[in-house]
Amino acid sequence: MTEPAAVPPLEPEDALARLASIRAAFADLRPRVIAGAPWALADDFGTGPEASWGPREVLAHVAEALVFWKGEFERLVEAARPAGAGEPFGRLAVDAMRLGILERDRTLPLGELFERIDAGIARWEARLKTVTAAELTSRGLHPRDGEVPATWICDRMIVRHFEEHAAQLEEVLARR
């Protein structure tokens, strides 16, 4: 497999700026989501076409994914694999542990989920400030997207993905 041909990965400085915007977006969403409670738990929060995530599922997912993908980023950086020898990493949306954590954590208080998100973003911000050019060259082998650079994790699985989830929460609030 080859690297996905989507958009070029973000440079760490760009990722940092966008993470700061994501952090601010979730801080802005916090009082409005909490004020909108109670939020029903989704009957189907899996990956199928009938799945429908409400704020609780989105927040639980974001909080969990920040920690998971930070670990996967560190796994790739530590392995320091060159192109053509990517370290296996990651998971797919159907991963049983991912869904189990989502099922458990969506029942946590909304404030706790927002605090976990803020702390997770802060950890990514701190790490990106210290990342070296050599660390960014490490390659990984994702089960769906093939061989990708370590920067792909921050770019696609954190920055771009959580921008989408912040917009998703805005849409839910607008419909209420």
Coordinates of N, CA, C and O in Angstrom, one line a residue:
M1 N 0.8 -1.2 0.0 CA 0.0 0.0 0.0 C 0.9 1.2 0.0 O 2.0 1.2 0.5
T2 N 0.4 2.3 -0.5 CA 1.1 3.5 -0.6 C 0.4 4.6 0.3 O -0.8 4.4 0.6
E3 N 1.1 5.7 0.5 CA 0.5 6.8 1.3 C -0.8 7.3 0.6 O -0.8 7.5 -0.6
P4 N -1.8 7.6 1.4 CA -3.0 8.2 0.8 C -2.7 9.4 0.1 O -1.9 10.2 0.5
A5 N -3.4 9.7 -1.0 CA -3.1 10.8 -1.9 C -4.0 12.0 -1.6 O -4.2 12.8 -2.4
A6 N -4.5 12.1 -0.4 CA -5.4 13.2 0.0 C -4.6 14.5 0.0 O -3.8 14.8 -0.9
V7 N -4.7 15.3 1.0 CA -4.1 16.5 1.2 C -2.7 16.3 1.8 O -2.5 15.4 2.6
P8 N -1.7 17.2 1.6 CA -0.4 17.0 2.2 C -0.6 17.2 3.7 O -1.4 17.9 4.2
P9 N 0.3 16.4 4.5 CA 0.2 16.5 5.9 C 0.5 17.9 6.4 O 1.3 18.6 5.8
L10 N 0.0 18.3 7.6 CA 0.2 19.6 8.2 C 1.6 19.6 8.8 O 2.1 18.6 9.3
E11 N 2.3 20.7 8.7 CA 3.5 20.9 9.4 C 3.2 21.1 10.9 O 2.1 21.5 11.3
P12 N 4.1 20.7 11.8 CA 3.8 20.8 13.3 C 3.2 22.2 13.7 O 2.3 22.3 14.5
E13 N 3.8 23.3 13.1 CA 3.3 24.6 13.5 C 1.9 24.8 13.1 O 1.1 25.4 13.8
D14 N 1.5 24.3 11.9 CA 0.1 24.4 11.4 C -0.8 23.6 12.3 O -1.9 24.0 12.6
A15 N -0.3 22.4 12.6 CA -1.1 21.5 13.5 C -1.4 22.2 14.8 O -2.5 22.1 15.4
L16 N -0.3 22.8 15.4 CA -0.5 23.5 16.7 C -1.5 24.6 16.6 O -2.3 24.7 17.5
A17 N -1.5 25.4 15.6 CA -2.4 26.5 15.4 C -3.8 25.9 15.3 O -4.8 26.5 15.9
R18 N -4.0 24.9 14.6 CA -5.3 24.3 14.4 C -5.8 23.6 15.7 O -7.0 23.6 16.0
L19 N -4.9 23.0 16.4 CA -5.2 22.4 17.7 C -5.7 23.5 18.7 O -6.7 23.2 19.4
A20 N -5.1 24.6 18.7 CA -5.5 25.7 19.5 C -6.9 26.1 19.1 O -7.7 26.4 20.0
S21 N -7.2 26.1 17.9 CA -8.6 26.5 17.4 C -9.6 25.4 17.9 O -10.7 25.7 18.3
I22 N -9.2 24.2 17.8 CA -10.1 23.1 18.2 C -10.3 23.2 19.7 O -11.4 23.0 20.2
R23 N -9.3 23.4 20.4 CA -9.4 23.6 21.9 C -10.4 24.7 22.2 O -11.2 24.5 23.1
A24 N -10.2 25.8 21.5 CA -11.1 26.9 21.8 C -12.6 26.6 21.4 O -13.5 27.0 22.0
A25 N -12.7 25.8 20.3 CA -14.1 25.4 19.8 C -14.7 24.5 20.9 O -15.9 24.7 21.2
F26 N -14.0 23.6 21.4 CA -14.6 22.7 22.4 C -14.9 23.5 23.7 O -15.9 23.2 24.4
A27 N -14.0 24.5 24.1 CA -14.3 25.3 25.2 C -15.6 26.1 25.0 O -16.4 26.3 25.9
D28 N -15.8 26.6 23.8 CA -17.0 27.3 23.5 C -18.2 26.4 23.5 O -19.3 26.9 23.9
L29 N -18.1 25.2 23.0 CA -19.2 24.3 23.0 C -19.6 23.8 24.4 O -20.8 23.5 24.6
R30 N -18.7 23.7 25.3 CA -18.9 23.2 26.6 C -20.2 23.7 27.3 O -21.1 23.0 27.7
P31 N -20.3 25.1 27.5 CA -21.5 25.5 28.3 C -22.8 25.3 27.5 O -23.8 25.0 28.1
R32 N -22.7 25.3 26.2 CA -23.9 25.2 25.4 C -24.4 23.7 25.4 O -25.5 23.4 25.5
V33 N -23.4 22.8 25.3 CA -23.8 21.4 25.4 C -24.3 21.0 26.7 O -25.3 20.3 26.9
I34 N -23.6 21.5 27.8 CA -24.1 21.2 29.1 C -25.4 21.8 29.4 O -26.3 21.1 30.0
A35 N -25.7 23.0 28.9 CA -27.0 23.6 29.1 C -28.1 22.9 28.3 O -29.3 22.9 28.8
G36 N -27.7 22.2 27.3 CA -28.7 21.5 26.5 C -29.1 20.1 27.1 O -30.0 19.4 26.6
A37 N -28.4 19.7 28.1 CA -28.7 18.4 28.7 C -30.1 18.4 29.3 O -30.6 19.4 29.6
P38 N -30.7 17.2 29.4 CA -30.1 15.9 29.2 C -30.1 15.5 27.7 O -31.0 15.9 26.9
W39 N -29.0 14.8 27.3 CA -28.9 14.3 26.0 C -29.1 12.8 26.1 O -28.4 12.1 26.9
A40 N -30.0 12.3 25.3 CA -30.3 10.8 25.3 C -29.0 10.1 24.7 O -28.3 10.6 23.9
L41 N -28.9 8.9 25.3 CA -27.8 8.0 24.7 C -28.4 7.5 23.4 O -29.5 7.1 23.3
A42 N -27.5 7.4 22.4 CA -27.8 6.8 21.1 C -28.2 5.3 21.3 O -27.5 4.6 22.0
D43 N -29.2 4.9 20.6 CA -29.5 3.4 20.6 C -28.5 2.6 19.8 O -28.2 1.5 20.2
D44 N -28.0 3.2 18.7 CA -27.0 2.5 17.9 C -25.9 3.5 17.7 O -26.0 4.5 17.0
F45 N -24.8 3.2 18.4 CA -23.6 4.1 18.3 C -22.4 3.3 17.6 O -21.3 3.8 17.7
G46 N -22.7 2.3 16.9 CA -21.7 1.6 16.2 C -21.2 2.2 14.9 O -21.2 3.5 14.8
T47 N -20.9 1.5 13.9 CA -20.3 2.0 12.7 C -21.2 1.8 11.5 O -20.8 2.2 10.4
G48 N -22.3 1.2 11.7 CA -23.2 0.9 10.6 C -24.0 2.1 10.1 O -23.9 3.2 10.7
P49 N -24.7 2.0 9.0 CA -25.5 3.1 8.4 C -26.6 3.6 9.3 O -27.0 4.8 9.2
E50 N -27.0 2.8 10.3 CA -28.1 3.3 11.2 C -27.6 4.0 12.4 O -28.3 4.5 13.2
A51 N -26.3 4.0 12.6 CA -25.6 4.6 13.8 C -25.9 6.1 13.8 O -25.9 6.7 12.8
S52 N -26.2 6.6 15.0 CA -26.5 8.0 15.2 C -25.9 8.4 16.5 O -26.3 8.0 17.6
W53 N -24.9 9.3 16.4 CA -24.2 9.8 17.6 C -24.7 11.1 18.1 O -24.9 12.0 17.3
G54 N -25.0 11.2 19.3 CA -25.4 12.5 20.0 C -24.2 13.1 20.6 O -23.1 12.5 20.5
P55 N -24.3 14.2 21.3 CA -23.2 14.8 22.0 C -22.4 13.9 22.9 O -21.2 13.9 23.0
R56 N -23.1 13.0 23.7 CA -22.4 12.1 24.6 C -21.4 11.2 23.9 O -20.3 11.0 24.3
E57 N -21.9 10.6 22.8 CA -21.1 9.7 22.0 C -19.9 10.4 21.3 O -18.8 10.0 21.4
V58 N -20.2 11.6 20.8 CA -19.1 12.4 20.2 C -18.0 12.8 21.2 O -16.8 12.6 21.0
L59 N -18.4 13.3 22.3 CA -17.5 13.7 23.4 C -16.7 12.5 23.9 O -15.5 12.6 24.1
A60 N -17.4 11.4 24.2 CA -16.7 10.2 24.6 C -15.6 9.7 23.6 O -14.5 9.3 24.0
H61 N -16.0 9.8 22.3 CA -15.1 9.4 21.3 C -13.9 10.3 21.2 O -12.7 9.8 21.1
V62 N -14.1 11.6 21.2 CA -13.0 12.5 21.1 C -12.1 12.4 22.3 O -10.8 12.3 22.1
A63 N -12.6 12.2 23.5 CA -11.8 12.1 24.7 C -10.9 10.8 24.6 O -9.7 10.9 25.0
E64 N -11.5 9.7 24.2 CA -10.8 8.5 24.1 C -9.8 8.5 23.0 O -8.6 8.0 23.1
A65 N -10.1 9.0 21.9 CA -9.3 9.0 20.7 C -8.0 9.9 20.9 O -6.9 9.5 20.4
L66 N -8.1 11.0 21.6 CA -6.9 11.8 21.9 C -5.8 11.0 22.5 O -4.7 11.1 22.1
V67 N -6.2 10.2 23.5 CA -5.2 9.4 24.3 C -4.8 8.2 23.4 O -3.5 8.0 23.3
F68 N -5.7 7.5 22.7 CA -5.3 6.4 21.9 C -4.3 6.8 20.8 O -3.2 6.2 20.6
W69 N -4.6 7.9 20.0 CA -3.8 8.3 18.9 C -2.5 8.9 19.4 O -1.5 8.8 18.7
K70 N -2.4 9.5 20.6 CA -1.2 10.0 21.1 C -0.2 8.8 21.3 O 1.0 8.9 21.0
G71 N -0.8 7.7 21.9 CA 0.0 6.5 22.1 C 0.5 5.9 20.8 O 1.7 5.5 20.7
E72 N -0.3 5.9 19.8 CA 0.1 5.4 18.5 C 1.2 6.3 17.8 O 2.1 5.8 17.2
F73 N 1.0 7.6 18.0 CA 2.1 8.5 17.5 C 3.4 8.2 18.1 O 4.4 8.0 17.5
E74 N 3.4 8.0 19.5 CA 4.6 7.7 20.2 C 5.2 6.4 19.8 O 6.4 6.2 19.7
R75 N 4.3 5.4 19.5 CA 4.7 4.1 19.1 C 5.5 4.2 17.7 O 6.6 3.6 17.6
L76 N 5.0 5.0 16.8 CA 5.7 5.1 15.5 C 7.0 5.9 15.7 O 8.0 5.5 15.1
V77 N 7.0 7.0 16.5 CA 8.2 7.7 16.7 C 9.3 6.9 17.3 O 10.5 6.9 16.9
E78 N 8.9 6.1 18.3 CA 9.9 5.3 19.0 C 10.5 4.2 18.0 O 11.7 3.9 18.1
A79 N 9.6 3.6 17.2 CA 10.1 2.6 16.3 C 11.0 3.1 15.2 O 11.9 2.4 14.7
A80 N 10.9 4.4 14.8 CA 11.8 5.1 13.9 C 12.0 4.2 12.6 O 13.1 4.0 12.1
R81 N 10.9 3.8 12.0 CA 10.9 3.0 10.8 C 11.0 3.9 9.5 O 10.3 4.9 9.4
P82 N 11.8 3.4 8.6 CA 11.9 4.2 7.3 C 10.8 3.8 6.4 O 10.1 2.8 6.6
A83 N 10.7 4.5 5.2 CA 9.7 4.2 4.2 C 10.0 2.8 3.8 O 11.1 2.3 3.6
G84 N 8.9 2.0 3.5 CA 8.9 0.7 3.1 C 9.0 -0.3 4.2 O 8.9 -1.5 4.0
A85 N 9.1 0.1 5.5 CA 9.2 -0.8 6.6 C 8.4 -0.2 7.8 O 8.8 -0.3 8.9
G86 N 7.2 0.2 7.5 CA 6.3 0.9 8.5 C 5.9 -0.1 9.6 O 5.7 -1.2 9.4
E87 N 5.9 0.5 10.8 CA 5.5 -0.2 12.0 C 4.0 -0.3 12.0 O 3.3 0.7 11.9
P88 N 3.4 -1.5 12.2 CA 2.0 -1.6 12.3 C 1.4 -0.8 13.5 O 2.0 -0.8 14.5
F89 N 0.3 -0.1 13.2 CA -0.3 0.7 14.2 C -1.7 1.0 13.9 O -2.2 0.7 12.8
G90 N -2.4 1.5 14.9 CA -3.8 2.0 14.6 C -4.9 0.9 14.8 O -4.6 -0.1 15.4
R91 N -6.0 1.3 14.3 CA -7.2 0.5 14.5 C -8.2 0.9 13.4 O -8.1 2.0 12.8
L92 N -9.3 0.2 13.3 CA -10.4 0.6 12.5 C -11.6 1.0 13.3 O -11.7 0.7 14.5
A93 N -12.6 1.6 12.7 CA -13.8 2.1 13.4 C -14.5 0.9 14.1 O -15.2 1.1 15.2
V94 N -14.4 -0.3 13.6 CA -15.1 -1.4 14.2 C -14.4 -2.1 15.4 O -14.9 -3.1 15.9
D95 N -13.3 -1.5 15.8 CA -12.5 -2.1 16.9 C -13.3 -2.2 18.1 O -14.0 -1.3 18.6
A96 N -13.4 -3.5 18.7 CA -14.2 -3.8 19.8 C -13.9 -2.9 21.1 O -14.7 -2.5 21.8
M97 N -12.6 -2.7 21.3 CA -12.2 -2.0 22.5 C -12.6 -0.5 22.3 O -13.1 0.1 23.3
R98 N -12.5 0.0 21.1 CA -12.9 1.4 20.9 C -14.4 1.6 21.2 O -14.8 2.5 21.9
L99 N -15.2 0.7 20.7 CA -16.6 0.7 20.9 C -17.0 0.5 22.3 O -17.9 1.1 22.9
G100 N -16.2 -0.4 23.0 CA -16.5 -0.6 24.4 C -16.2 0.6 25.3 O -17.0 0.9 26.2
I101 N -15.1 1.3 25.0 CA -14.8 2.5 25.8 C -15.8 3.6 25.5 O -16.3 4.3 26.4
L102 N -16.3 3.7 24.2 CA -17.3 4.6 23.9 C -18.6 4.3 24.6 O -19.2 5.2 25.2
E103 N -19.0 3.1 24.7 CA -20.2 2.7 25.4 C -20.1 3.1 26.9 O -21.0 3.6 27.5
R104 N -18.9 2.8 27.5 CA -18.7 3.1 28.9 C -18.7 4.6 29.2 O -19.4 5.1 30.0
D105 N -17.9 5.3 28.4 CA -17.6 6.7 28.7 C -18.7 7.7 28.3 O -18.8 8.8 28.8
R106 N -19.6 7.3 27.4 CA -20.7 8.2 27.1 C -21.6 8.5 28.2 O -22.4 9.4 28.1
T107 N -21.5 7.7 29.3 CA -22.4 7.9 30.5 C -21.7 8.8 31.5 O -22.3 9.1 32.5
L108 N -20.5 9.2 31.3 CA -19.8 10.1 32.2 C -20.4 11.5 32.2 O -21.1 11.9 31.2
P109 N -20.3 12.3 33.2 CA -20.8 13.6 33.2 C -20.1 14.4 32.1 O -18.9 14.2 31.8
L110 N -20.9 15.3 31.5 CA -20.4 16.0 30.3 C -19.2 16.9 30.7 O -18.3 17.0 29.9
G111 N -19.2 17.5 31.8 CA -18.1 18.3 32.3 C -16.8 17.4 32.3 O -15.7 17.9 31.9
E112 N -16.9 16.2 32.8 CA -15.7 15.3 32.8 C -15.2 15.0 31.4 O -14.0 15.0 31.1
L113 N -16.1 14.8 30.5 CA -15.7 14.5 29.1 C -15.0 15.8 28.5 O -13.9 15.6 27.8
F114 N -15.5 16.9 28.7 CA -14.9 18.1 28.2 C -13.5 18.3 28.9 O -12.6 18.8 28.2
E115 N -13.4 18.0 30.2 CA -12.1 18.2 30.8 C -11.1 17.2 30.2 O -9.9 17.5 30.0
R116 N -11.5 16.0 29.9 CA -10.6 15.0 29.3 C -10.2 15.5 27.9 O -9.0 15.3 27.5
I117 N -11.1 16.1 27.2 CA -10.7 16.6 25.8 C -9.7 17.7 26.0 O -8.7 17.7 25.3
D118 N -9.9 18.6 26.9 CA -9.0 19.7 27.1 C -7.6 19.2 27.4 O -6.6 19.7 26.9
A119 N -7.6 18.3 28.4 CA -6.3 17.7 28.8 C -5.6 16.9 27.6 O -4.4 17.0 27.5
G120 N -6.4 16.2 26.9 CA -5.8 15.5 25.7 C -5.2 16.4 24.7 O -4.2 16.2 24.1
I121 N -5.9 17.5 24.4 CA -5.4 18.5 23.4 C -4.1 19.1 24.0 O -3.2 19.3 23.2
A122 N -4.1 19.4 25.3 CA -3.0 20.0 25.9 C -1.7 19.1 25.7 O -0.6 19.6 25.5
R123 N -1.9 17.8 25.9 CA -0.8 16.8 25.7 C -0.3 16.8 24.3 O 0.9 16.8 24.1
W124 N -1.2 16.9 23.3 CA -0.8 17.0 21.9 C 0.0 18.3 21.7 O 1.0 18.3 21.0
E125 N -0.5 19.4 22.2 CA 0.1 20.6 22.0 C 1.6 20.6 22.6 O 2.5 21.0 21.9
A126 N 1.7 20.1 23.8 CA 3.0 20.0 24.4 C 4.0 19.1 23.6 O 5.1 19.5 23.4
R127 N 3.5 18.0 23.1 CA 4.3 17.1 22.3 C 4.7 17.7 21.0 O 5.9 17.6 20.6
L128 N 3.8 18.4 20.3 CA 4.2 18.9 19.0 C 5.2 20.0 19.1 O 5.9 20.3 18.2
K129 N 5.3 20.7 20.3 CA 6.3 21.7 20.5 C 7.7 21.2 20.6 O 8.6 21.9 20.4
T130 N 7.8 19.9 20.9 CA 9.1 19.3 21.0 C 9.4 18.2 19.9 O 10.5 17.7 20.0
V131 N 8.5 18.0 19.0 CA 8.8 17.0 18.0 C 9.9 17.4 17.1 O 10.1 18.6 16.8
T132 N 10.8 16.4 16.7 CA 11.9 16.7 15.9 C 11.6 16.3 14.4 O 10.7 15.5 14.2
A133 N 12.4 16.9 13.5 CA 12.2 16.5 12.1 C 12.5 15.0 11.9 O 11.8 14.3 11.2
A134 N 13.5 14.5 12.7 CA 13.8 13.0 12.5 C 12.6 12.2 13.0 O 12.3 11.2 12.4
E135 N 11.9 12.6 14.1 CA 10.8 11.8 14.6 C 9.6 11.8 13.5 O 8.9 10.8 13.4
L136 N 9.5 12.9 12.8 CA 8.4 13.0 11.8 C 8.6 12.1 10.6 O 7.7 11.9 9.8
T137 N 9.8 11.6 10.4 CA 10.1 10.8 9.2 C 9.7 9.3 9.5 O 9.7 8.5 8.5
S138 N 9.5 8.9 10.7 CA 9.1 7.6 11.0 C 7.8 7.2 10.3 O 6.9 8.0 10.2
R139 N 7.8 5.9 9.8 CA 6.6 5.5 9.1 C 5.9 4.4 9.8 O 6.4 3.6 10.6
G140 N 4.5 4.3 9.5 CA 3.7 3.3 10.1 C 2.8 2.7 9.1 O 2.6 3.2 8.0
L141 N 2.3 1.5 9.4 CA 1.5 0.8 8.5 C 0.1 0.7 9.1 O -0.2 -0.1 10.0
H142 N -0.9 1.5 8.6 CA -2.2 1.5 9.1 C -3.0 0.5 8.4 O -2.9 0.2 7.2
P143 N -4.0 -0.2 9.1 CA -4.7 -1.3 8.5 C -5.6 -0.9 7.4 O -5.9 -1.8 6.5
R144 N -6.0 0.3 7.3 CA -6.9 0.8 6.2 C -6.1 1.6 5.2 O -6.3 1.5 4.0
D145 N -5.3 2.5 5.7 CA -4.7 3.5 4.8 C -3.2 3.2 4.4 O -2.6 4.0 3.7
G146 N -2.7 2.1 4.8 CA -1.4 1.7 4.4 C -0.3 2.4 5.1 O -0.4 2.9 6.2
E147 N 0.9 2.5 4.4 CA 2.0 3.2 5.0 C 1.8 4.7 4.9 O 1.6 5.3 3.9
V148 N 2.0 5.3 6.1 CA 1.9 6.7 6.3 C 3.0 7.2 7.2 O 3.5 6.5 8.0
P149 N 3.3 8.5 7.2 CA 4.2 9.1 8.1 C 3.6 9.3 9.5 O 2.4 9.4 9.6
A150 N 4.4 9.4 10.5 CA 3.9 9.7 11.8 C 3.0 10.9 11.9 O 2.0 11.0 12.6
T151 N 3.3 11.9 11.0 CA 2.6 13.2 11.0 C 1.1 12.9 10.6 O 0.2 13.7 11.0
W152 N 0.8 11.8 9.9 CA -0.5 11.5 9.4 C -1.5 11.3 10.6 O -2.6 11.7 10.6
I153 N -1.0 10.8 11.7 CA -1.8 10.6 12.9 C -2.3 11.9 13.4 O -3.5 12.1 13.6
C154 N -1.4 12.9 13.7 CA -1.8 14.2 14.2 C -2.7 14.9 13.2 O -3.8 15.5 13.5
D155 N -2.3 14.8 11.9 CA -3.1 15.5 10.9 C -4.5 15.0 10.7 O -5.5 15.7 10.8
R156 N -4.6 13.7 10.4 CA -5.9 13.1 10.0 C -6.7 12.6 11.2 O -7.9 12.9 11.3
M157 N -6.1 12.0 12.1 CA -6.8 11.3 13.2 C -7.1 12.3 14.4 O -8.0 12.1 15.2
I158 N -6.4 13.4 14.4 CA -6.6 14.4 15.5 C -7.1 15.7 14.9 O -8.3 16.0 15.1
V159 N -6.3 16.4 14.2 CA -6.7 17.8 13.8 C -7.9 17.8 12.9 O -9.0 18.3 13.2
R160 N -7.8 17.1 11.7 CA -8.9 17.2 10.8 C -10.2 16.5 11.3 O -11.3 16.9 11.2
H161 N -10.0 15.3 12.0 CA -11.1 14.6 12.5 C -11.8 15.3 13.6 O -13.1 15.3 13.6
F162 N -11.1 16.0 14.5 CA -11.8 16.7 15.6 C -12.4 18.0 15.2 O -13.3 18.5 15.8
E163 N -11.8 18.6 14.1 CA -12.5 19.7 13.5 C -13.9 19.3 13.0 O -14.9 20.0 13.2
E164 N -14.0 18.1 12.4 CA -15.2 17.6 11.9 C -16.2 17.3 13.1 O -17.4 17.6 13.0
H165 N -15.7 16.8 14.2 CA -16.5 16.6 15.4 C -17.0 17.8 16.1 O -18.1 17.9 16.6
A166 N -16.2 18.9 16.1 CA -16.7 20.2 16.6 C -17.8 20.7 15.8 O -18.8 21.2 16.3
A167 N -17.6 20.6 14.5 CA -18.7 21.0 13.5 C -20.0 20.2 13.7 O -21.1 20.7 13.7
Q168 N -19.8 18.9 14.0 CA -20.9 18.0 14.2 C -21.7 18.4 15.4 O -22.9 18.5 15.4
L169 N -21.0 18.8 16.5 CA -21.7 19.2 17.7 C -22.4 20.6 17.5 O -23.5 20.8 18.0
E170 N -21.8 21.4 16.7 CA -22.5 22.7 16.4 C -23.8 22.4 15.6 O -24.8 23.1 15.9
E171 N -23.8 21.5 14.7 CA -25.0 21.1 14.0 C -26.0 20.5 14.9 O -27.2 20.9 14.7
V172 N -25.7 19.7 15.8 CA -26.6 19.1 16.8 C -27.2 20.2 17.6 O -28.5 20.3 17.8
L173 N -26.4 21.2 18.1 CA -27.0 22.3 18.9 C -27.9 23.2 18.0 O -28.9 23.7 18.5
A174 N -27.6 23.4 16.8 CA -28.4 24.2 15.9 C -29.8 23.6 15.6 O -30.7 24.3 15.4
R175 N -29.8 22.3 15.7 CA -31.1 21.6 15.4 C -32.0 21.5 16.7 O -33.2 21.2 16.6
R176 N -31.4 21.8 17.8 CA -32.2 21.7 19.0 C -33.1 22.8 19.3 O -33.0 23.9 19.0

